[in-house]
Short mmCIF file of C-alpha atoms and ligand atoms in Angstrom, two decimals:
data_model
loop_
_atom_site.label_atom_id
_atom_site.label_comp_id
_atom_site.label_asym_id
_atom_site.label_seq_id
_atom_site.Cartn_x
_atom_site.Cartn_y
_atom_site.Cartn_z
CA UNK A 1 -27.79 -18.38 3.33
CA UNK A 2 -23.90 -20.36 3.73
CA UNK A 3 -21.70 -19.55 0.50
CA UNK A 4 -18.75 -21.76 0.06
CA UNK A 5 -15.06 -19.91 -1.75
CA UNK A 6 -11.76 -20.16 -1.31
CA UNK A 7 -11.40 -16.80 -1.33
CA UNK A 8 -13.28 -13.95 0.33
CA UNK A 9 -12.66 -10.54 -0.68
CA UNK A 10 -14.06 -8.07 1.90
CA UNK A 11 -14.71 -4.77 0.20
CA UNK A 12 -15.84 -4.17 -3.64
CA UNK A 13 -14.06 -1.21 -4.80
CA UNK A 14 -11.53 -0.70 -7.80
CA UNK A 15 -9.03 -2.74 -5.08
CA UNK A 16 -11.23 -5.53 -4.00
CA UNK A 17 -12.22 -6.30 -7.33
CA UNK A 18 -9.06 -6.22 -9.31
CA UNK A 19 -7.93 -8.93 -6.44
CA UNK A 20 -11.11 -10.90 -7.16
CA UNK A 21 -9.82 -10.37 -11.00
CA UNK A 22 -6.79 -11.74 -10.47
CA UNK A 23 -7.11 -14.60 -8.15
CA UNK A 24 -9.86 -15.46 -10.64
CA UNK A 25 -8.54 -15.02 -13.65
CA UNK A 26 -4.66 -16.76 -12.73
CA UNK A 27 -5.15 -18.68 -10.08
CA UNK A 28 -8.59 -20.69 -10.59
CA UNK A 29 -10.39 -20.00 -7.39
CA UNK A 30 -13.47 -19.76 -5.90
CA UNK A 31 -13.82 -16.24 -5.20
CA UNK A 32 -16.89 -14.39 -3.30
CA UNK A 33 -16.89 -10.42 -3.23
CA UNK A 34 -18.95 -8.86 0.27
CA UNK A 35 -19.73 -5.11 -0.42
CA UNK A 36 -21.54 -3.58 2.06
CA UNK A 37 -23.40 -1.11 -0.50
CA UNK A 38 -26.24 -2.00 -2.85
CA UNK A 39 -23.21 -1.32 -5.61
CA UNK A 40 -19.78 -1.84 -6.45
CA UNK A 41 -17.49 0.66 -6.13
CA UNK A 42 -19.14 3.42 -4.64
CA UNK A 43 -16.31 5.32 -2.32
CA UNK A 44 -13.22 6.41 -3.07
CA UNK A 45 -13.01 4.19 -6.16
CA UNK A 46 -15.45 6.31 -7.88
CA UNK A 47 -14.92 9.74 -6.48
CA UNK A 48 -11.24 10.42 -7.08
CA UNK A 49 -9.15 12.72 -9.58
CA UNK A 50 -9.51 10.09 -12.49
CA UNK A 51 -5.40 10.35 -12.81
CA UNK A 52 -3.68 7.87 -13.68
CA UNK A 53 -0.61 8.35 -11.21
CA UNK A 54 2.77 8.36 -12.71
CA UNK A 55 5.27 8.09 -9.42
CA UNK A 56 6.13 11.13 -9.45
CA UNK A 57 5.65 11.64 -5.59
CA UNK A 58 7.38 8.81 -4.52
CA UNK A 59 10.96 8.07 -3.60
CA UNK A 60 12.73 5.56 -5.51
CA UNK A 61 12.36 2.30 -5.56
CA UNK A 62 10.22 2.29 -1.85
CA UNK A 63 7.03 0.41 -1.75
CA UNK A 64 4.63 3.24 -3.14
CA UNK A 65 6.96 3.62 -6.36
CA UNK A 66 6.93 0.04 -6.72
CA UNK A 67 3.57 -0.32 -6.63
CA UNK A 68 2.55 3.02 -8.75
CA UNK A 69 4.70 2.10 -11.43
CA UNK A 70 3.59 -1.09 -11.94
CA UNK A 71 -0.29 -0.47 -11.06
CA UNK A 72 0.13 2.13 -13.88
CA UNK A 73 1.40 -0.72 -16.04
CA UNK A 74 -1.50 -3.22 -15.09
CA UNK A 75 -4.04 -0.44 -15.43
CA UNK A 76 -3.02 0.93 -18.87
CA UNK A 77 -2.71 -3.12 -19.89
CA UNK A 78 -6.40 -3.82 -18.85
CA UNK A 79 -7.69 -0.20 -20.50
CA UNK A 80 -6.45 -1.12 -23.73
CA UNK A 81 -7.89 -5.00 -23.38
CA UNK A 82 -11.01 -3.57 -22.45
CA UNK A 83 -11.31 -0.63 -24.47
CA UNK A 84 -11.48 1.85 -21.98
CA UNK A 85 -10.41 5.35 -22.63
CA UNK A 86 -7.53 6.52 -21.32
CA UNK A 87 -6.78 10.21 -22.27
CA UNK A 88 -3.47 11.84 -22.36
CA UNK A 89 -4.08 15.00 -20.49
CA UNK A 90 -0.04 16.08 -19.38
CA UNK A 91 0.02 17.42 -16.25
CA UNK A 92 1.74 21.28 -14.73
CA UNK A 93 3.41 21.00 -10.62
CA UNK A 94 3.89 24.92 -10.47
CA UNK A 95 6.23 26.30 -7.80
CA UNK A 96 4.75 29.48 -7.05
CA UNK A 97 7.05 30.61 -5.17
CA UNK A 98 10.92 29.85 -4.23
CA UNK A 99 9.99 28.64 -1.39
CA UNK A 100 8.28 25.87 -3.27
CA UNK A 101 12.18 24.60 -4.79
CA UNK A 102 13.34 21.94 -2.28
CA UNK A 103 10.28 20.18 -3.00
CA UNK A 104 10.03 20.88 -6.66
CA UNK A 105 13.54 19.46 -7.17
CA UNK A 106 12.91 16.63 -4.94
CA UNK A 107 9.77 15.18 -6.96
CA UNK A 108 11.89 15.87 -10.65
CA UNK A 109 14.58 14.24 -9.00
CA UNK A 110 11.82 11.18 -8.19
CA UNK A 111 10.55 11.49 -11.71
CA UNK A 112 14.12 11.28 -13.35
CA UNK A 113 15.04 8.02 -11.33
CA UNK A 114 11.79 7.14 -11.69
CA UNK A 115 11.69 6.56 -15.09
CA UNK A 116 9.21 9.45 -16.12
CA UNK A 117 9.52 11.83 -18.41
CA UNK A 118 9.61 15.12 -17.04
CA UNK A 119 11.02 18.70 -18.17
CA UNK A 120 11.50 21.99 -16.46
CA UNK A 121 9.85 25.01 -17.68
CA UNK A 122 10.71 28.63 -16.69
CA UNK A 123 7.10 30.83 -16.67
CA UNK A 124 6.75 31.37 -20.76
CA UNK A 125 7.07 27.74 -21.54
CA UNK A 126 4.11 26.77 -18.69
CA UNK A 127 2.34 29.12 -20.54
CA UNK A 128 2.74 27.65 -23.80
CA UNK A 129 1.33 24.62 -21.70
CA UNK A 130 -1.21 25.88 -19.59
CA UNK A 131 -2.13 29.82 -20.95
CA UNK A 132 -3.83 30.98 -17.56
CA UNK A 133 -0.82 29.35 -14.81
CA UNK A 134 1.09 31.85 -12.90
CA UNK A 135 4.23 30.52 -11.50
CA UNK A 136 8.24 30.90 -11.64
CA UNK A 137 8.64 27.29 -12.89
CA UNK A 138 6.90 24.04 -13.48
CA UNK A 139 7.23 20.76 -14.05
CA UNK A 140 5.74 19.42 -17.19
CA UNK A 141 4.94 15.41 -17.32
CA UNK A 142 3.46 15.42 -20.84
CA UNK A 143 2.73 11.77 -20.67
CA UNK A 144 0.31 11.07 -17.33
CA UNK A 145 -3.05 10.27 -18.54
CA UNK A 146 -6.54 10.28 -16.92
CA UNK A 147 -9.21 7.80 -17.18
CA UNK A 148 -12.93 7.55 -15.58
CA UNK A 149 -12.24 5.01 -12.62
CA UNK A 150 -16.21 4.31 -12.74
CA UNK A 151 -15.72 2.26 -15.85
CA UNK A 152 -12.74 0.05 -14.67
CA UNK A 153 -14.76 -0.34 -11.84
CA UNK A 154 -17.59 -2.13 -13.71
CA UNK A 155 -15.69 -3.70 -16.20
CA UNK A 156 -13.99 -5.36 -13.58
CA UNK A 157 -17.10 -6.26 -11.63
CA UNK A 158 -18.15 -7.62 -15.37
CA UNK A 159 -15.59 -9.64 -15.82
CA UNK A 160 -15.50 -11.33 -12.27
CA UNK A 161 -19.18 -12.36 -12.42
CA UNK A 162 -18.01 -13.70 -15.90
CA UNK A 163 -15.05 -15.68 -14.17
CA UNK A 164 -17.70 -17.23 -11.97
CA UNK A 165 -16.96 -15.26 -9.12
CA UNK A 166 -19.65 -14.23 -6.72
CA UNK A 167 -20.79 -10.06 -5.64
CA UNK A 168 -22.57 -10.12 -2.87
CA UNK A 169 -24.01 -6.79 -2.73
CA UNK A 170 -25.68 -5.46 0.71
CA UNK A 171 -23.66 -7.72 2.70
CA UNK A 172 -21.58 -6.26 5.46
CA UNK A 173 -18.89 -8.76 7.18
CA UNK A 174 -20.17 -8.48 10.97
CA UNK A 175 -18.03 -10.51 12.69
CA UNK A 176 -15.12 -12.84 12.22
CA UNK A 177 -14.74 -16.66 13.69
CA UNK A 178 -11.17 -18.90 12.39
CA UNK A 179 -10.49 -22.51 12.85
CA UNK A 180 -7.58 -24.24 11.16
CA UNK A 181 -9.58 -25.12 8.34
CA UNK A 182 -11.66 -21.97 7.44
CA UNK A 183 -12.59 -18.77 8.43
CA UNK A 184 -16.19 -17.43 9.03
CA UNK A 185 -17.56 -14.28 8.34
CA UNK A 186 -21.05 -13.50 9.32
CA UNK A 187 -22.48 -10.98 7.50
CA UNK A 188 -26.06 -8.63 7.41
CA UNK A 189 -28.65 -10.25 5.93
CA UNK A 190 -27.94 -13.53 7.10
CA UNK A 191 -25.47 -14.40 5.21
CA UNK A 192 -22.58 -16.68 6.61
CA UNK A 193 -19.09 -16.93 4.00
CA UNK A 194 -16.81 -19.97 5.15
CA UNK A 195 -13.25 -19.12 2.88
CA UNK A 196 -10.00 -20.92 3.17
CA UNK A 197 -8.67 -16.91 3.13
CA UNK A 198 -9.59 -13.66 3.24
CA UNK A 199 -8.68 -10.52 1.41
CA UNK A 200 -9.45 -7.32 3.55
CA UNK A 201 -9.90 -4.19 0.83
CA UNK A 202 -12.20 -2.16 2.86
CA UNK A 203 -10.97 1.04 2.26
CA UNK A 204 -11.44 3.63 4.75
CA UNK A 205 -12.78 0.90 7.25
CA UNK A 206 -9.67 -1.46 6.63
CA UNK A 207 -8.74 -0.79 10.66
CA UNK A 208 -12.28 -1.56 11.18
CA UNK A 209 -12.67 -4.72 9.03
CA UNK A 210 -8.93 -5.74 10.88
CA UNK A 211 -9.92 -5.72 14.24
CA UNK A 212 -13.20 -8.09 13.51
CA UNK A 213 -10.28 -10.61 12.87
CA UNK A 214 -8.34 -9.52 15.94
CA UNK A 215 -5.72 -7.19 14.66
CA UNK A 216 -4.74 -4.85 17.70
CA UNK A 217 -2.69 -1.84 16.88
CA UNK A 218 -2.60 1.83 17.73
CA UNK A 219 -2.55 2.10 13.71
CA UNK A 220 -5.98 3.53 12.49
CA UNK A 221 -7.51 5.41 9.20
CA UNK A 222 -8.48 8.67 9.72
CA UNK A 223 -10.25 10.24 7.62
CA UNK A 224 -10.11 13.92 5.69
CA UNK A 225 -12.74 15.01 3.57
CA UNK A 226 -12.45 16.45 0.29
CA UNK A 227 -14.49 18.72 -1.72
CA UNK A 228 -14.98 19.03 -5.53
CA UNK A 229 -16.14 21.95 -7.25
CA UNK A 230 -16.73 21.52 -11.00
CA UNK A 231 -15.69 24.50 -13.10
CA UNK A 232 -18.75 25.88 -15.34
CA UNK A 233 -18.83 25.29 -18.78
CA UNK A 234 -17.72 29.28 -19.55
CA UNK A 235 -14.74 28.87 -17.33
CA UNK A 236 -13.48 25.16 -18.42
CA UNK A 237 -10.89 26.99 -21.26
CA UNK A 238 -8.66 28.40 -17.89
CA UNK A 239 -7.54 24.37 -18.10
CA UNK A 240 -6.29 22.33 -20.29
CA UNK A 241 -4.81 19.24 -18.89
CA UNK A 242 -4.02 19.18 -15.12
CA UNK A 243 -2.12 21.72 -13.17
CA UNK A 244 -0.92 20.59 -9.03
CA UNK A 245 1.09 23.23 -6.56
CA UNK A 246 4.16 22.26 -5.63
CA UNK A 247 3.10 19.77 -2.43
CA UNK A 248 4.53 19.82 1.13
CA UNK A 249 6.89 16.20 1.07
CA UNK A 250 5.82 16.04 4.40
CA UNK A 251 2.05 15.76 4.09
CA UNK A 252 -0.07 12.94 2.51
CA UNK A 253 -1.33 15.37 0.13
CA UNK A 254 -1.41 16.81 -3.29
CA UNK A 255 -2.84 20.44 -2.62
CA UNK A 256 -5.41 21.90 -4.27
CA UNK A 257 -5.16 20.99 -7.86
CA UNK A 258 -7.18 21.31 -11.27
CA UNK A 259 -8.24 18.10 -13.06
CA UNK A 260 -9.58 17.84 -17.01
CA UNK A 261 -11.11 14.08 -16.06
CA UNK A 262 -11.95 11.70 -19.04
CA UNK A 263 -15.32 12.92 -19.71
CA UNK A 264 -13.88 16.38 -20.08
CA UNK A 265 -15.70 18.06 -16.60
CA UNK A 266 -12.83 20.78 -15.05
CA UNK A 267 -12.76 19.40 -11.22
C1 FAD B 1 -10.37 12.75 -3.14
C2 FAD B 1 -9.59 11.60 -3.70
C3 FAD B 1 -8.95 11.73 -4.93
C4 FAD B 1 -8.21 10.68 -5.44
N1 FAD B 1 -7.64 10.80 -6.68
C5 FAD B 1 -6.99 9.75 -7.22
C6 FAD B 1 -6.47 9.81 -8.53
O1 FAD B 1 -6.60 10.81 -9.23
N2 FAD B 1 -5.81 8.73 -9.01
C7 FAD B 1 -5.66 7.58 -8.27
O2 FAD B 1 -5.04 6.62 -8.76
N3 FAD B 1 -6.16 7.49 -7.02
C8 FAD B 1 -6.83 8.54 -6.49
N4 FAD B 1 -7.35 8.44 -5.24
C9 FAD B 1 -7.14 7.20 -4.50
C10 FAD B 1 -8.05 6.08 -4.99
O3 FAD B 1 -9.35 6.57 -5.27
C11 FAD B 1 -8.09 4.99 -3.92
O4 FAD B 1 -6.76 4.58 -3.64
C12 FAD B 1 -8.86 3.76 -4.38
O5 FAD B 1 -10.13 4.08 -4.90
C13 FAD B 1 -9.00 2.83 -3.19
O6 FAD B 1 -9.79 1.74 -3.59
P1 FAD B 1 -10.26 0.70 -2.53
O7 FAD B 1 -10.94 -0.39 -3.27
O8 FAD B 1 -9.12 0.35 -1.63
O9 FAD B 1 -11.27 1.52 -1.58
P2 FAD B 1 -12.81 1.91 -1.76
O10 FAD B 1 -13.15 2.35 -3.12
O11 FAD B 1 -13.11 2.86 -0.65
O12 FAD B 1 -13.55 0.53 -1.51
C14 FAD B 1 -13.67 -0.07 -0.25
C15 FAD B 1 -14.99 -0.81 -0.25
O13 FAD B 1 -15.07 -1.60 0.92
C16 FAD B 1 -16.42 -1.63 1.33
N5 FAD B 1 -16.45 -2.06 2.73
C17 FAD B 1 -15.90 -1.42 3.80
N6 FAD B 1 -16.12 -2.12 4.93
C18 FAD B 1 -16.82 -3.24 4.56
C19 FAD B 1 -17.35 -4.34 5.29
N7 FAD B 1 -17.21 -4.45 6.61
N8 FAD B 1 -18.02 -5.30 4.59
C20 FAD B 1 -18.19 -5.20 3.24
N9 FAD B 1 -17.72 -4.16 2.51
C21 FAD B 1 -17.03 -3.20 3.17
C22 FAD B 1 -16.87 -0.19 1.09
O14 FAD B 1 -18.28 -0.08 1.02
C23 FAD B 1 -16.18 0.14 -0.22
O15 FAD B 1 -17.00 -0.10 -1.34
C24 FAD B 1 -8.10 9.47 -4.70
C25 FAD B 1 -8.74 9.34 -3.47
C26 FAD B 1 -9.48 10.39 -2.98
C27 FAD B 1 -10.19 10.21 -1.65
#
């Protein structure tokens, strides 16, 4: 099978699609979708925290505020279009310990220039917050929200096959051929795209999917894994919203945090 598009979009999750969405929706094109599962969506896009990110963690005004601040913007836009729940939850960043007060300051200094509202609470007021958090001060974001990523997922998905675009589920881009008039991506299953261009949103194979078109660099994903537990009914009341440590600025990480997600589980 040969499919025709202007666009190819290599990966279907939340990124892939809202690309697809967009070049769709403003932009008139042909747009083709290859996802190499049977469904959309089904890494990180649907196994994540469910938070809506304020910005908090980034410094001002570099590319990952940018992008949070509006993506939150965007997001909260196409919730309330699409009737999608989005929950205020407020969230707790708990310094446990002095130690934790460079970093603490850092990220309320981030929130403040940020634009997010933020206040400092000694012990008694995260209390009043979160009843069962230990800690010598915390940061209290009452307005971050959470929302079931699953959903966006598929209401995008919904409203690309609606634009005309085309999912091609199954379908794994192989290898990679370019001329000055089109590129070719062969795929599994027999299935050959031709696309005036190509969006790569692979996820954690974007290093992959960039070297089938040539890309050499000593840049490369690598991976962590991450583990869930979900809190028993009986022990759901020890949180309310969702309550982060204090993270190391150095890492790419949030710590080992509590999450109240949209369809009220305790992750
Ligand atoms: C544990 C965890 C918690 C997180 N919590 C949050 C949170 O609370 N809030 C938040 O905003 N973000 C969170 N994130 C981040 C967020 O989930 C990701 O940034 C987002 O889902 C990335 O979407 P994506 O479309 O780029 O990637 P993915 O969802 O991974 O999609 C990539 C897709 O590409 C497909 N693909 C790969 N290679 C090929 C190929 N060769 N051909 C065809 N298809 C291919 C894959 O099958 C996959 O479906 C979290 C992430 C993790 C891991």
């Amino acid at each position: 099978m040969e499919v025709k598009a202007d666009v190819c979009v290599v990966g279907g999750g939340i990124l892939g699609l809202s690309c697809a969405y967009l070049a769709l929706k403003e932009s008139k094109k042909e747009v083709v979708i290859l996802e190499k599962e049977e469904e959309v969506g089904l890494h990180q896009s649907s196994r994540n925290s469910g938070v809506v990110h304020s910005g908090i963690y980034y410094p001002p005004d570099s590319y990952k505020a940018r992008f949070c601040l509006k993506g939150k913007k965007l997001l909260k836009e196409f919730c309330t279009k699409e009737n999608i729940p989005l929950v205020k939850r407020g969230k707790l960043i708990v310094a446990s310990s002095e130690d934790d007060f460079p970093a603490f300051y850092k990220l309320k200094e981030y929130a403040e220039k940020n634009g997010i509202v933020v206040f400092e609470l000694n012990s008694k007021e995260a209390k009043e917050v979160e009843p069962y958090v230990k800690c010598i001060k915390a940061l209290h974001l009452p307005e971050v929200e959470v929302v079931n990523f699953s959903d966006v997922v598929l209401k995008l998905a919904e409203r690309v096959a609606e634009f005309g675009g085309e999912i091609l589920k199954g379908r794994k881009a192989e290898k990679v051929s370019k001329s000055s008039q089109e590129i070719v991506i062969e795929c599994s299953g027999g299935v050959t795209v031709r696309a005036k261009k190509v969006i790569s949103c692979a996820g954690l194979q974007s290093d992959r999917v960039a070297a089938l078109f040539g890309w050499k660099s000593s840049v490369r994903i690598i991976p962590f894994k991450g583990i869930y537990y979900k809190l028993k009914e009986e022990w759901k009341h020890l949180c309310r919203g969702l309550i982060y440590p204090t993270p190391k600025l150095s890492l790419p990480f949030l710590g080992i945090h509590l999450t109240r997600t949209a369809l009220e589980e305790v992750k």
